[in-house]
GROMACS .gro file of C-alpha atoms in nm:
model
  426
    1UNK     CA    1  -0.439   1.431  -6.030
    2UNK     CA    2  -0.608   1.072  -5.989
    3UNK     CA    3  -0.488   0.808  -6.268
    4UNK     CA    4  -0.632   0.492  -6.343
    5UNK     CA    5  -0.647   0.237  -6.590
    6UNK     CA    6  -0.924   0.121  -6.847
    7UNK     CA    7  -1.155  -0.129  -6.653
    8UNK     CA    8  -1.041  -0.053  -6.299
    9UNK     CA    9  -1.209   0.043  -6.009
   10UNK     CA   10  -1.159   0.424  -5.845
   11UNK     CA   11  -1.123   0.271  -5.534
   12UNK     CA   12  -0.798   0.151  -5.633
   13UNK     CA   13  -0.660   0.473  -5.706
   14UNK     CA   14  -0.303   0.618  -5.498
   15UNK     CA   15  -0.398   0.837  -5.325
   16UNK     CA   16  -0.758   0.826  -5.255
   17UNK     CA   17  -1.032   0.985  -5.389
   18UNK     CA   18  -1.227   1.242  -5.113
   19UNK     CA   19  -1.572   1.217  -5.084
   20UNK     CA   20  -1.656   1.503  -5.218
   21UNK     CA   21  -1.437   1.427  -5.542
   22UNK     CA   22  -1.603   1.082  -5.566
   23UNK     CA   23  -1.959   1.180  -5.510
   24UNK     CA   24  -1.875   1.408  -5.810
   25UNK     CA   25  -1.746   1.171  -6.054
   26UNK     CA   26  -2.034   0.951  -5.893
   27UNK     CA   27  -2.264   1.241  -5.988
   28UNK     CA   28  -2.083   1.236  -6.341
   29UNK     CA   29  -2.196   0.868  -6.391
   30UNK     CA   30  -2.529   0.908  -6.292
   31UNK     CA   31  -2.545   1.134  -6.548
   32UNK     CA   32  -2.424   0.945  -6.826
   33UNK     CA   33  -2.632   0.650  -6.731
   34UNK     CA   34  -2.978   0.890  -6.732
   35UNK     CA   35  -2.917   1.019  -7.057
   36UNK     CA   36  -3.146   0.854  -7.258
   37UNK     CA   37  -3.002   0.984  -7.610
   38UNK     CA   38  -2.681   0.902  -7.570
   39UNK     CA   39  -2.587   0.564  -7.727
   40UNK     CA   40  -2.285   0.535  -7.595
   41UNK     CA   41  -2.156   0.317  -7.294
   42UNK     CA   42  -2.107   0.506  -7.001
   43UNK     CA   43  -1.766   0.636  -6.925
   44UNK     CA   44  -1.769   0.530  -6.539
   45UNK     CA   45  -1.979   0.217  -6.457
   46UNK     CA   46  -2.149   0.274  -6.069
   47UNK     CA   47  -2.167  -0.098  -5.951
   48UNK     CA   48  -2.317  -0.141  -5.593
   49UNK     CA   49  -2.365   0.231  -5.563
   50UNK     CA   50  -2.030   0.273  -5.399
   51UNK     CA   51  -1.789   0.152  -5.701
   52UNK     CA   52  -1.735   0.344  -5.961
   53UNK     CA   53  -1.512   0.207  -6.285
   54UNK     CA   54  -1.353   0.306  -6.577
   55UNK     CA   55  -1.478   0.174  -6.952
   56UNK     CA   56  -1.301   0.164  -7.252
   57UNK     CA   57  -1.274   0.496  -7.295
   58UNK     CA   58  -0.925   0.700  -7.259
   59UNK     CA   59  -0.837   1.078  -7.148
   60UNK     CA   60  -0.952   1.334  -6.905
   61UNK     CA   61  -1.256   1.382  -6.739
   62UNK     CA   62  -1.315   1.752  -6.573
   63UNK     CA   63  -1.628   1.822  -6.352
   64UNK     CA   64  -1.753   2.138  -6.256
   65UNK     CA   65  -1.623   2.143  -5.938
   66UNK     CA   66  -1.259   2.101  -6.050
   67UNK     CA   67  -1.246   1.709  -6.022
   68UNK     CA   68  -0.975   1.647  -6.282
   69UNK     CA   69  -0.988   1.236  -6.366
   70UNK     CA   70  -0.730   1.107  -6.605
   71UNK     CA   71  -0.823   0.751  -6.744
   72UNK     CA   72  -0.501   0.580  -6.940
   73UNK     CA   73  -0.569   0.299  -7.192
   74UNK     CA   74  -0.476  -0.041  -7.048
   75UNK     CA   75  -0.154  -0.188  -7.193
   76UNK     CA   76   0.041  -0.483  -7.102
   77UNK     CA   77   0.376  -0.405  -6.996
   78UNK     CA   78   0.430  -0.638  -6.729
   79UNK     CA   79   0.387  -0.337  -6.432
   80UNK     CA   80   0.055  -0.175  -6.402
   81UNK     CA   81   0.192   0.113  -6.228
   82UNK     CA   82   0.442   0.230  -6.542
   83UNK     CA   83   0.198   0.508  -6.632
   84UNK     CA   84   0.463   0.742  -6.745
   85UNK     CA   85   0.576   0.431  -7.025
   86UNK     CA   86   0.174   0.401  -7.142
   87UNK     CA   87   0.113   0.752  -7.163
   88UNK     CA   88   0.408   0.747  -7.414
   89UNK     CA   89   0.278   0.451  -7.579
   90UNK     CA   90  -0.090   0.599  -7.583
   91UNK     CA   91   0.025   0.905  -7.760
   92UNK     CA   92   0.249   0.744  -8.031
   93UNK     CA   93  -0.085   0.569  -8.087
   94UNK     CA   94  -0.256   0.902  -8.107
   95UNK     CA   95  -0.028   1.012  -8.386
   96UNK     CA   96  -0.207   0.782  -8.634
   97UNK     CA   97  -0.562   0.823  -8.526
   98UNK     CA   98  -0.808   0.998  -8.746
   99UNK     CA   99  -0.878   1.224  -8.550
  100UNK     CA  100  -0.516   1.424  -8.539
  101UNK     CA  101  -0.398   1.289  -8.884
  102UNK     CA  102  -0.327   1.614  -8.969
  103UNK     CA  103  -0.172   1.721  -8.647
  104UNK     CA  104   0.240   1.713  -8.604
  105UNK     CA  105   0.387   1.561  -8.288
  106UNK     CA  106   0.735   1.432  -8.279
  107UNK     CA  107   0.930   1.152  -8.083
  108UNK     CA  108   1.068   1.431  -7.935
  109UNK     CA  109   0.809   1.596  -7.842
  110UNK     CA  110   0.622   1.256  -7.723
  111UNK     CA  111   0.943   1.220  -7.497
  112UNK     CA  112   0.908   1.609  -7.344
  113UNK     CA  113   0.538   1.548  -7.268
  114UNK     CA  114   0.577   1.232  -7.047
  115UNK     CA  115   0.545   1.403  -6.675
  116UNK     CA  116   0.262   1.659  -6.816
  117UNK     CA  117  -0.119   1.524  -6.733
  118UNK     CA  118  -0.249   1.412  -7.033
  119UNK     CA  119  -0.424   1.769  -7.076
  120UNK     CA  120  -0.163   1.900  -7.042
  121UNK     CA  121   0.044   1.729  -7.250
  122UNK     CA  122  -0.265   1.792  -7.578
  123UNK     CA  123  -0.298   2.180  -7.477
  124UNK     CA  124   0.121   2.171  -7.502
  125UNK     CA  125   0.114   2.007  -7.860
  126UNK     CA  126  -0.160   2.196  -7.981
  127UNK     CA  127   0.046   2.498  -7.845
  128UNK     CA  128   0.349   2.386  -8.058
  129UNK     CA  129   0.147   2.360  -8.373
  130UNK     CA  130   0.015   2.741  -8.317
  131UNK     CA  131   0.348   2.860  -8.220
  132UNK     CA  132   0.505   2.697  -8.539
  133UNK     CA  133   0.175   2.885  -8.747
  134UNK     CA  134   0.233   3.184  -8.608
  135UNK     CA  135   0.599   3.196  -8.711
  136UNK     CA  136   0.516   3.144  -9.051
  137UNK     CA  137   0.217   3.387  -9.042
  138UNK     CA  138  -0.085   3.431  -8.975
  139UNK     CA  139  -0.362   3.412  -9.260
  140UNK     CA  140  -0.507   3.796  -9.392
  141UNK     CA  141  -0.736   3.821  -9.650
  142UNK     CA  142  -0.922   4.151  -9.777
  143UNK     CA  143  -1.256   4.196  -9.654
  144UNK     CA  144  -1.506   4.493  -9.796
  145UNK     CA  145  -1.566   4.749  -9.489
  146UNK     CA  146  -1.775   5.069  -9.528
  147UNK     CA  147  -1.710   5.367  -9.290
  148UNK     CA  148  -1.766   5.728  -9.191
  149UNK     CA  149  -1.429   5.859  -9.259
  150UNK     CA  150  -1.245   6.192  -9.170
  151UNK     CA  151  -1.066   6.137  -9.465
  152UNK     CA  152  -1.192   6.042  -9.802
  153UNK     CA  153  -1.047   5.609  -9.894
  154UNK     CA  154  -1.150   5.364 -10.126
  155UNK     CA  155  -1.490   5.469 -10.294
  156UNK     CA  156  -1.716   5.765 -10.188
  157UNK     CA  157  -2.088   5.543 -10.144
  158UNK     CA  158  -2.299   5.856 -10.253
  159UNK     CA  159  -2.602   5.733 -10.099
  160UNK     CA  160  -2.488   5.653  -9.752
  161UNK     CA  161  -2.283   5.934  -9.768
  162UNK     CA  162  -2.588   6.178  -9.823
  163UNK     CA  163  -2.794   5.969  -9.534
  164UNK     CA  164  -2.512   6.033  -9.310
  165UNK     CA  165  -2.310   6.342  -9.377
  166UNK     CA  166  -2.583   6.594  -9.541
  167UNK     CA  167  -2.499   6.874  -9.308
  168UNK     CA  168  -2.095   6.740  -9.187
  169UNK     CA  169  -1.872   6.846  -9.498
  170UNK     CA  170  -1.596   6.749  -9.287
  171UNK     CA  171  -1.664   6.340  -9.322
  172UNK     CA  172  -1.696   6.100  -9.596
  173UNK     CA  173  -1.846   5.790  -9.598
  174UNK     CA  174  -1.666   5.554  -9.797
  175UNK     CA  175  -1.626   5.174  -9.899
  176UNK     CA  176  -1.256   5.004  -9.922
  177UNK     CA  177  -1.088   4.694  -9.904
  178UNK     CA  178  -0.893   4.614  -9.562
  179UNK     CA  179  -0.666   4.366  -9.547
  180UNK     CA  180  -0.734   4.208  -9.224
  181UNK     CA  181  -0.646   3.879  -9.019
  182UNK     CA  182  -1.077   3.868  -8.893
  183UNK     CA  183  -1.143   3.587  -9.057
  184UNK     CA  184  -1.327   3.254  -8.939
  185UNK     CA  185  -1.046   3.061  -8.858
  186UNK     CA  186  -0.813   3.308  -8.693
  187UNK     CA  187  -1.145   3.381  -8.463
  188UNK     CA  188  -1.184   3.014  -8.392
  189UNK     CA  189  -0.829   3.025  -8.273
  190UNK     CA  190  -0.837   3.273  -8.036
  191UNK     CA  191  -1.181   3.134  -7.882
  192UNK     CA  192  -0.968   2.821  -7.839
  193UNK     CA  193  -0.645   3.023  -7.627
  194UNK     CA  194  -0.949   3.159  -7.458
  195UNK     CA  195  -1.110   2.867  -7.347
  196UNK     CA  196  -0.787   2.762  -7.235
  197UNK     CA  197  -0.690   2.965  -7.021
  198UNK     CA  198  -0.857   2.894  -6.749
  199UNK     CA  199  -0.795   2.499  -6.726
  200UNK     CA  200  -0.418   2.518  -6.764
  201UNK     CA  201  -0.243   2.472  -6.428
  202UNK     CA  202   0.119   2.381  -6.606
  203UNK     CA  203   0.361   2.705  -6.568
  204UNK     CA  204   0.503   2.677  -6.940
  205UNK     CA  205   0.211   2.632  -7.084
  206UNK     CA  206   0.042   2.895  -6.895
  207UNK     CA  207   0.271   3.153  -7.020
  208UNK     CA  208   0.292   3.033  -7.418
  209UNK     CA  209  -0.121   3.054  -7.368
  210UNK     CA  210  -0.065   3.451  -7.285
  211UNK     CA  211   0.220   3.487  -7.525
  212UNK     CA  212   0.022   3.357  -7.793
  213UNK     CA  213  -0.322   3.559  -7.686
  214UNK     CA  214  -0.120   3.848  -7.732
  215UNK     CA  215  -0.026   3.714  -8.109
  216UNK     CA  216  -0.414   3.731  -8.179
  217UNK     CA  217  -0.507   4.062  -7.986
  218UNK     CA  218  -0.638   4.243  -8.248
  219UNK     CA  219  -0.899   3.974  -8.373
  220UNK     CA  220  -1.214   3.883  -8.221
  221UNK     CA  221  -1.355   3.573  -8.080
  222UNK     CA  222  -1.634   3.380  -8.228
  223UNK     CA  223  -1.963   3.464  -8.197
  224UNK     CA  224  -2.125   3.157  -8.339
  225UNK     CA  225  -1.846   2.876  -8.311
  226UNK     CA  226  -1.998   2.614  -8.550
  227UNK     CA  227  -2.111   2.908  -8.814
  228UNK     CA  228  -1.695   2.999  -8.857
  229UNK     CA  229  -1.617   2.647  -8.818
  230UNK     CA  230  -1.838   2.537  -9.084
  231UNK     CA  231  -1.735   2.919  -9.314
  232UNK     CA  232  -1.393   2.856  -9.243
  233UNK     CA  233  -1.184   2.739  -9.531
  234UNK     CA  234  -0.779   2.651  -9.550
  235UNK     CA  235  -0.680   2.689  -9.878
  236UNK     CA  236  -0.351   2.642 -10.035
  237UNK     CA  237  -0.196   2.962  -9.908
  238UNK     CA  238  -0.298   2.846  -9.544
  239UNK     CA  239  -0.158   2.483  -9.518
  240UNK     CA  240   0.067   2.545  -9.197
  241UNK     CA  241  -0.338   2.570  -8.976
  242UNK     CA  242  -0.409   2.194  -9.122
  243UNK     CA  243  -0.229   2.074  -8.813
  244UNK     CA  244  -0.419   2.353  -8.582
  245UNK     CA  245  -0.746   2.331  -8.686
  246UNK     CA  246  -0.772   1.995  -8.588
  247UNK     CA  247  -0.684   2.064  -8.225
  248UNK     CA  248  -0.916   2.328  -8.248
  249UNK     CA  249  -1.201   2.094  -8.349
  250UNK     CA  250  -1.132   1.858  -8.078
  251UNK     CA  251  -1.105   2.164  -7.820
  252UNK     CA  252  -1.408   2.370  -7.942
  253UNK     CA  253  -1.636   2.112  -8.074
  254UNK     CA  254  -1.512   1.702  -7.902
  255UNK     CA  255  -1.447   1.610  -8.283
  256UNK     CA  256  -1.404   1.248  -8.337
  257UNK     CA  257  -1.402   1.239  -7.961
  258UNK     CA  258  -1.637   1.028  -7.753
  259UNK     CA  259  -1.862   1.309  -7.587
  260UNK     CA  260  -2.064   1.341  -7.282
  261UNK     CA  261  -2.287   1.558  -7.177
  262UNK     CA  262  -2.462   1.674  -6.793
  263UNK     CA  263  -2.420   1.942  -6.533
  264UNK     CA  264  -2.193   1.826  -6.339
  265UNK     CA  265  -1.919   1.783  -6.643
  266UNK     CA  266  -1.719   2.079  -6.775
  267UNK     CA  267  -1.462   1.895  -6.997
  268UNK     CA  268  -1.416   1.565  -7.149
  269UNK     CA  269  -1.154   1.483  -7.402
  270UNK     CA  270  -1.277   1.099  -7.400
  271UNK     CA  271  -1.046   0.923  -7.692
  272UNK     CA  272  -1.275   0.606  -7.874
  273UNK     CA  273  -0.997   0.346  -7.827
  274UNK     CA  274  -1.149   0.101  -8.101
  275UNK     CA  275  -1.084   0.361  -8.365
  276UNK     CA  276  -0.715   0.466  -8.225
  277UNK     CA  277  -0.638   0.051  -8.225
  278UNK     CA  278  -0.763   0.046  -8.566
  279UNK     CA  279  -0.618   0.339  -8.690
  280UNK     CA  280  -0.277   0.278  -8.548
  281UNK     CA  281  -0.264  -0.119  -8.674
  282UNK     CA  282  -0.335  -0.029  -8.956
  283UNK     CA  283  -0.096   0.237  -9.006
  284UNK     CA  284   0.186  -0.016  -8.937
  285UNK     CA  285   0.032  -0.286  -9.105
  286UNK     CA  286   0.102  -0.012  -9.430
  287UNK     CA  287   0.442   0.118  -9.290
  288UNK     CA  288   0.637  -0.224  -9.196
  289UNK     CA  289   0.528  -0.478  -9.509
  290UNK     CA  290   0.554  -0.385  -9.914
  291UNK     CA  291   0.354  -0.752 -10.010
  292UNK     CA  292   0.009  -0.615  -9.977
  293UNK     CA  293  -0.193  -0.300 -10.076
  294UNK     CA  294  -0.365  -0.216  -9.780
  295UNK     CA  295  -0.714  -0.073  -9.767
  296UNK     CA  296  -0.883   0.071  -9.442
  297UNK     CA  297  -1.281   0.032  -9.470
  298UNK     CA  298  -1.328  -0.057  -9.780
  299UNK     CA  299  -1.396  -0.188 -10.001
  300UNK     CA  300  -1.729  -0.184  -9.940
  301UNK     CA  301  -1.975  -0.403 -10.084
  302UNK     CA  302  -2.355  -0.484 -10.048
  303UNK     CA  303  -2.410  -0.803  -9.802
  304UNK     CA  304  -2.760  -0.833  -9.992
  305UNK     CA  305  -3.007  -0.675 -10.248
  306UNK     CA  306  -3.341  -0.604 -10.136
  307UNK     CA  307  -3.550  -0.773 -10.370
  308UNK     CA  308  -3.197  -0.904 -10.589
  309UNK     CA  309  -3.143  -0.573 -10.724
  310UNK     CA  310  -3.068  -0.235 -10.416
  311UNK     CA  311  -2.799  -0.285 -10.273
  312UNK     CA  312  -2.867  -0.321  -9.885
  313UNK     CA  313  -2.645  -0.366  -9.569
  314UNK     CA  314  -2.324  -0.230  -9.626
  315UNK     CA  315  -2.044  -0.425  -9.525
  316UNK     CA  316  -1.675  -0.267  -9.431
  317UNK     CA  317  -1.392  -0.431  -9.318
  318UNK     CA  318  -1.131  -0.252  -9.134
  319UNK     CA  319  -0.844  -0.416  -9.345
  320UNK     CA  320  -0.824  -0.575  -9.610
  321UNK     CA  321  -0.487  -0.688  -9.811
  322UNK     CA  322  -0.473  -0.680 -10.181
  323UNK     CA  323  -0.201  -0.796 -10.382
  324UNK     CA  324  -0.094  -0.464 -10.597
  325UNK     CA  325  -0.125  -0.585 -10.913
  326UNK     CA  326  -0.500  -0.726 -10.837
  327UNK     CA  327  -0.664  -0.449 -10.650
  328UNK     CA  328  -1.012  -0.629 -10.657
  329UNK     CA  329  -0.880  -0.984 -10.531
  330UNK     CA  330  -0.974  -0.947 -10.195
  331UNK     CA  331  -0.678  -1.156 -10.035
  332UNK     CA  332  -0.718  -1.102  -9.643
  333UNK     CA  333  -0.957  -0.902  -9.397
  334UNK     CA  334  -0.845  -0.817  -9.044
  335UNK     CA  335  -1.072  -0.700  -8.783
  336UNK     CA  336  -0.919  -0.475  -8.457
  337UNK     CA  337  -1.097  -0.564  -8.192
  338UNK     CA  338  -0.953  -0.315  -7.848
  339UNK     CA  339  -1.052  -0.617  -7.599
  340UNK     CA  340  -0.846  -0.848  -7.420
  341UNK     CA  341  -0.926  -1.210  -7.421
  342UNK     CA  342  -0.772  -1.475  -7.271
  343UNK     CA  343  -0.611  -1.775  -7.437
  344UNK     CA  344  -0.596  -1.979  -7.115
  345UNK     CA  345  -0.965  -1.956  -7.077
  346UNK     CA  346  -1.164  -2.312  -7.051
  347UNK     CA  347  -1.435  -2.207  -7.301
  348UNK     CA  348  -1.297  -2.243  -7.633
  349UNK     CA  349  -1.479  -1.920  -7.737
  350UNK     CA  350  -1.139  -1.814  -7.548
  351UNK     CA  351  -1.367  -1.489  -7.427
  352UNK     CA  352  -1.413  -1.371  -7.821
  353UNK     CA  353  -1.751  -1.272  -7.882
  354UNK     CA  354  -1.982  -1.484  -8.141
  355UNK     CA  355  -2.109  -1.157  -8.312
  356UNK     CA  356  -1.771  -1.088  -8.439
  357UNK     CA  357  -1.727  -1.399  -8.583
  358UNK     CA  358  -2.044  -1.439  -8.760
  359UNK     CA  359  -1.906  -1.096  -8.885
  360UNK     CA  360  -1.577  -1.208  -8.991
  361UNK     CA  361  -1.762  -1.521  -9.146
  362UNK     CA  362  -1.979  -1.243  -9.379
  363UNK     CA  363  -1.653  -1.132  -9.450
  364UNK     CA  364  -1.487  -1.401  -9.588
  365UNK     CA  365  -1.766  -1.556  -9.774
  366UNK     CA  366  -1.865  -1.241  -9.956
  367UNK     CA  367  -1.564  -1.129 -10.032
  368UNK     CA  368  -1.384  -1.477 -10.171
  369UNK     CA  369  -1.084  -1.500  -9.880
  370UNK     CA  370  -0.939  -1.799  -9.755
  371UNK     CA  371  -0.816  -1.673  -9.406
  372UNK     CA  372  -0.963  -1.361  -9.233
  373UNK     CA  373  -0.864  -1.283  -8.888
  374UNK     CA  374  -0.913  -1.073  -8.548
  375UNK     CA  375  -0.688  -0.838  -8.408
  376UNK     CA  376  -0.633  -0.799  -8.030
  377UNK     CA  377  -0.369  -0.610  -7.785
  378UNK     CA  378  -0.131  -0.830  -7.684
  379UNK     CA  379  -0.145  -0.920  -7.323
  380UNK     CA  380   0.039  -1.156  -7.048
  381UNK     CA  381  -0.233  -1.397  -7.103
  382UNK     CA  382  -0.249  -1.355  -7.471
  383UNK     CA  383   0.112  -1.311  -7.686
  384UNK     CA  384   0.187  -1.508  -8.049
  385UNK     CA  385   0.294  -1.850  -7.938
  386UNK     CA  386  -0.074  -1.846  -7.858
  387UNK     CA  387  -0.253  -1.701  -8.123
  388UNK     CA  388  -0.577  -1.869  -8.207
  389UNK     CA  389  -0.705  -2.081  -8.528
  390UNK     CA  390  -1.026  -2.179  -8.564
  391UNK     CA  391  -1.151  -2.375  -8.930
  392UNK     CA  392  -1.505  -2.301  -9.074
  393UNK     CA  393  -1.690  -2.632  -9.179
  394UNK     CA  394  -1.588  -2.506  -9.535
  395UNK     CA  395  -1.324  -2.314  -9.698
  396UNK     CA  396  -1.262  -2.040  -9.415
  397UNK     CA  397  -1.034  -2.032  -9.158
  398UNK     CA  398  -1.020  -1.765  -8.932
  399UNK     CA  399  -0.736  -1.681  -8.662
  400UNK     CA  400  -0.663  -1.452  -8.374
  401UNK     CA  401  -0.399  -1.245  -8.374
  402UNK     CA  402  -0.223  -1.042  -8.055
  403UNK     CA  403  -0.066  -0.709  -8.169
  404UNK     CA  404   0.199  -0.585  -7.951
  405UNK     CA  405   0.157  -0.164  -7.953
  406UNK     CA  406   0.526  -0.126  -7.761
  407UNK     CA  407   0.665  -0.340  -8.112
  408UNK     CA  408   0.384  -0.280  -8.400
  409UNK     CA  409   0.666  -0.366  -8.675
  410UNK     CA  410   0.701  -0.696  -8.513
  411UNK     CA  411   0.380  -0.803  -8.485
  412UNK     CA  412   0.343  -0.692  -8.845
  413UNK     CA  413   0.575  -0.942  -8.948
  414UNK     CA  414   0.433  -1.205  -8.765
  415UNK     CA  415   0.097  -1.179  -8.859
  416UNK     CA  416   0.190  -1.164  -9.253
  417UNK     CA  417   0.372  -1.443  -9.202
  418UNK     CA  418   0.126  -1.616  -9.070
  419UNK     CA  419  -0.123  -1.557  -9.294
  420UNK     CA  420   0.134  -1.666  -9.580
  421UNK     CA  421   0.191  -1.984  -9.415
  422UNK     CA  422   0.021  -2.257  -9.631
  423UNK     CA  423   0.146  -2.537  -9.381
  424UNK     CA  424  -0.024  -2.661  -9.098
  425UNK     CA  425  -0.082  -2.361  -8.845
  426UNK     CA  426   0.075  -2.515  -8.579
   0.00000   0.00000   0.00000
């Protein structure tokens, strides 16, 4: 399977590309580019009509034709060919996102997974969650079913029992309660192990895929896919599918996946790196320092009243520090910005863009800080000894912080200490 990193070219991959896999992921691009509705950047940038390269986008790419593209996030560890050490990283970052909060992956598991493709490695932890379901049961509930019985059950329905069995004595039409595992999310399950089935090429988790197809023989697939997802319900006598649910969601439906569309795409599972940086930041930022209340977009206030009374432009930080005994007092906002700059650069924009700190300006004005700051992945060009300050012509001051994924509860550390420091910042 062809790997590459975020932002390089497919010519670069080892081994090669053939033509006829290139033209298709060239195909693929076109597509993207064409599509007029879809706001987002394109997944594969065609430069020059012969050079095709990855965005900012992260996981697996399959076209119709069976062109199977995995795209890893790009993470400084000193060799750009360690792909087995940044998948790991990638999917301890994965374990805070959003998107799988619910979902359970161990260390363990992270550690098993390393020399699976990255879709293999998600169909093999969503497997594990449904095996774990399964052993603690799956989810009946009693439904109402009305039949044409040989035997009389339940409730004799006189009138469709008269329609149906005027001149046959020998049946009985009848209304009872079944208890029965049909239900919308058991149905959304099975339309998952389905859909499956065909795209796994991994032995072990070809045969837990049957095993566990056998587990839901007896219920149906789903007809309409978004009417069960939206009538499905897991209530407190259900809380093992939490964890499943969500990988069915992202298999079934791209949730809180970046998704693209055209013919000559049959699967995407396209990860929006900006919200996994975010997410996983500030997970740590929460986990490795007990100073601050942290707060993840919010709170959110008005950046100005149309004529000075509704509320208009709604402004939310990604992270803002309270102290916990003044949950209002604003202390510090961070920004995560997935980018990486460079601190060597000549400009003394240092490669950050001018949007984001007008942004982080709004920020810190409206919301009374003294020190806001942007957070980027750490790089070879950009570690702490040369984070960034840069002083507002009043009371701001803004810096730029690297965050290290391989050692989040360092870089926690750091940057609270930083931020603490009311000496000189050099």
């Amino acid at each position: 399977m062809p790997i590459i990193k975020e932002y390089k070219s497919l010519t670069t991959l080892e081994p090669q590309l053939t033509d006829e896999e290139f033209n298709d992921l060239k195909q693929f691009a076109l597509d993207n580019q064409r599509d007029k509705q879809d706001n987002h950047r394109p997944v594969l940038q065609l430069r020059n009509n012969n050079d095709l390269r990855a965005q900012n986008y992260v996981g697996i790419i399959t076209t119709r034709k069976g062109t199977v593209l995995e795209i890893l996030p790009k993470i400084d560890l000193g060799d750009d060919k360690n792909n087995k050490k940044t998948k790991e990283i990638f999917l301890k970052m994965l374990r805070t996102w959003r998107g799988l909060s619910e979902a359970q992956f161990s260390q363990s598991n992270i550690n098993a997974l390393q020399r699976f493709s990255m879709l293999e490695a998600f169909i093999r932890l969503f497997l594990d969650n449904l095996i774990s379901l399964t052993q603690r049961g799956i989810a009946k509930q009693y439904q109402a079913v009305e039949d044409n019985l040989a035997c009389l059950k339940g409730r004799l329905l006189f009138p469709q029992h008269l329609g149906n069995n005027l001149t046959n004595q020998a049946r009985f039409y009848v209304g009872f309660d079944e208890f029965s595992a049909d239900r919308p999310a058991n149905r959304l399950i099975n339309s998952a192990i389905h859909k499956l089935i065909p795209m796994v090429r991994q032995s072990q988790n070809q045969q837990l895929l049957y095993q566990l197809r056998l587990c839901f023989d007896e219920i149906p697939l789903s007809r309409q896919w978004q009417t069960d997802w939206d009538r499905h319900r897991v209530d407190r006598t259900m809380q093992h599918y939490n964890s499943v649910m969500q990988w069915v969601g992202l298999f079934l439906f791209g949730h809180g996946l970046t998704t693209f569309r055209g013919k000559h795409v049959n699967q995407s599972l396209l990860f929006p790196m900006e919200e996994v940086f975010e997410d996983f930041v500030t997970h740590h930022i929460r986990k490795h320092q007990d100073q601050f209340s942290v707060k993840a977009q919010r709170p959110q206030r008005p950046l100005a009243h149309l004529d000075g009374t509704t509320p208009a432009f709604q402004m939310k930080p990604d992270i803002s520090l309270t102290p916990f005994d003044k949950p209002d007092d604003v202390r510090y906002i961070l920004d995560t910005k997935w980018k990486h700059i460079n601190e060597n650069a000549n400009d003394p924009k240092r490669d950050i863009s001018q949007t984001d700190m007008y942004q982080l300006y709004s920020y810190g004005k409206k919301y009374g800080c003294e020190k806001v700051a942007l957070i980027y992945p750490s790089t070879d060009k950009f570690k702490f000894e040369n984070r960034l300050y840069y002083r507002f012509d009043d009371n701001l001051s803004l810096y730029c912080f690297p965050f290290d994924v391989e050692h989040p509860k360092k870089s926690v550390g750091e940057i609270i200490s930083s931020l603490q420091n009311k000496s000189s910042f050099h």
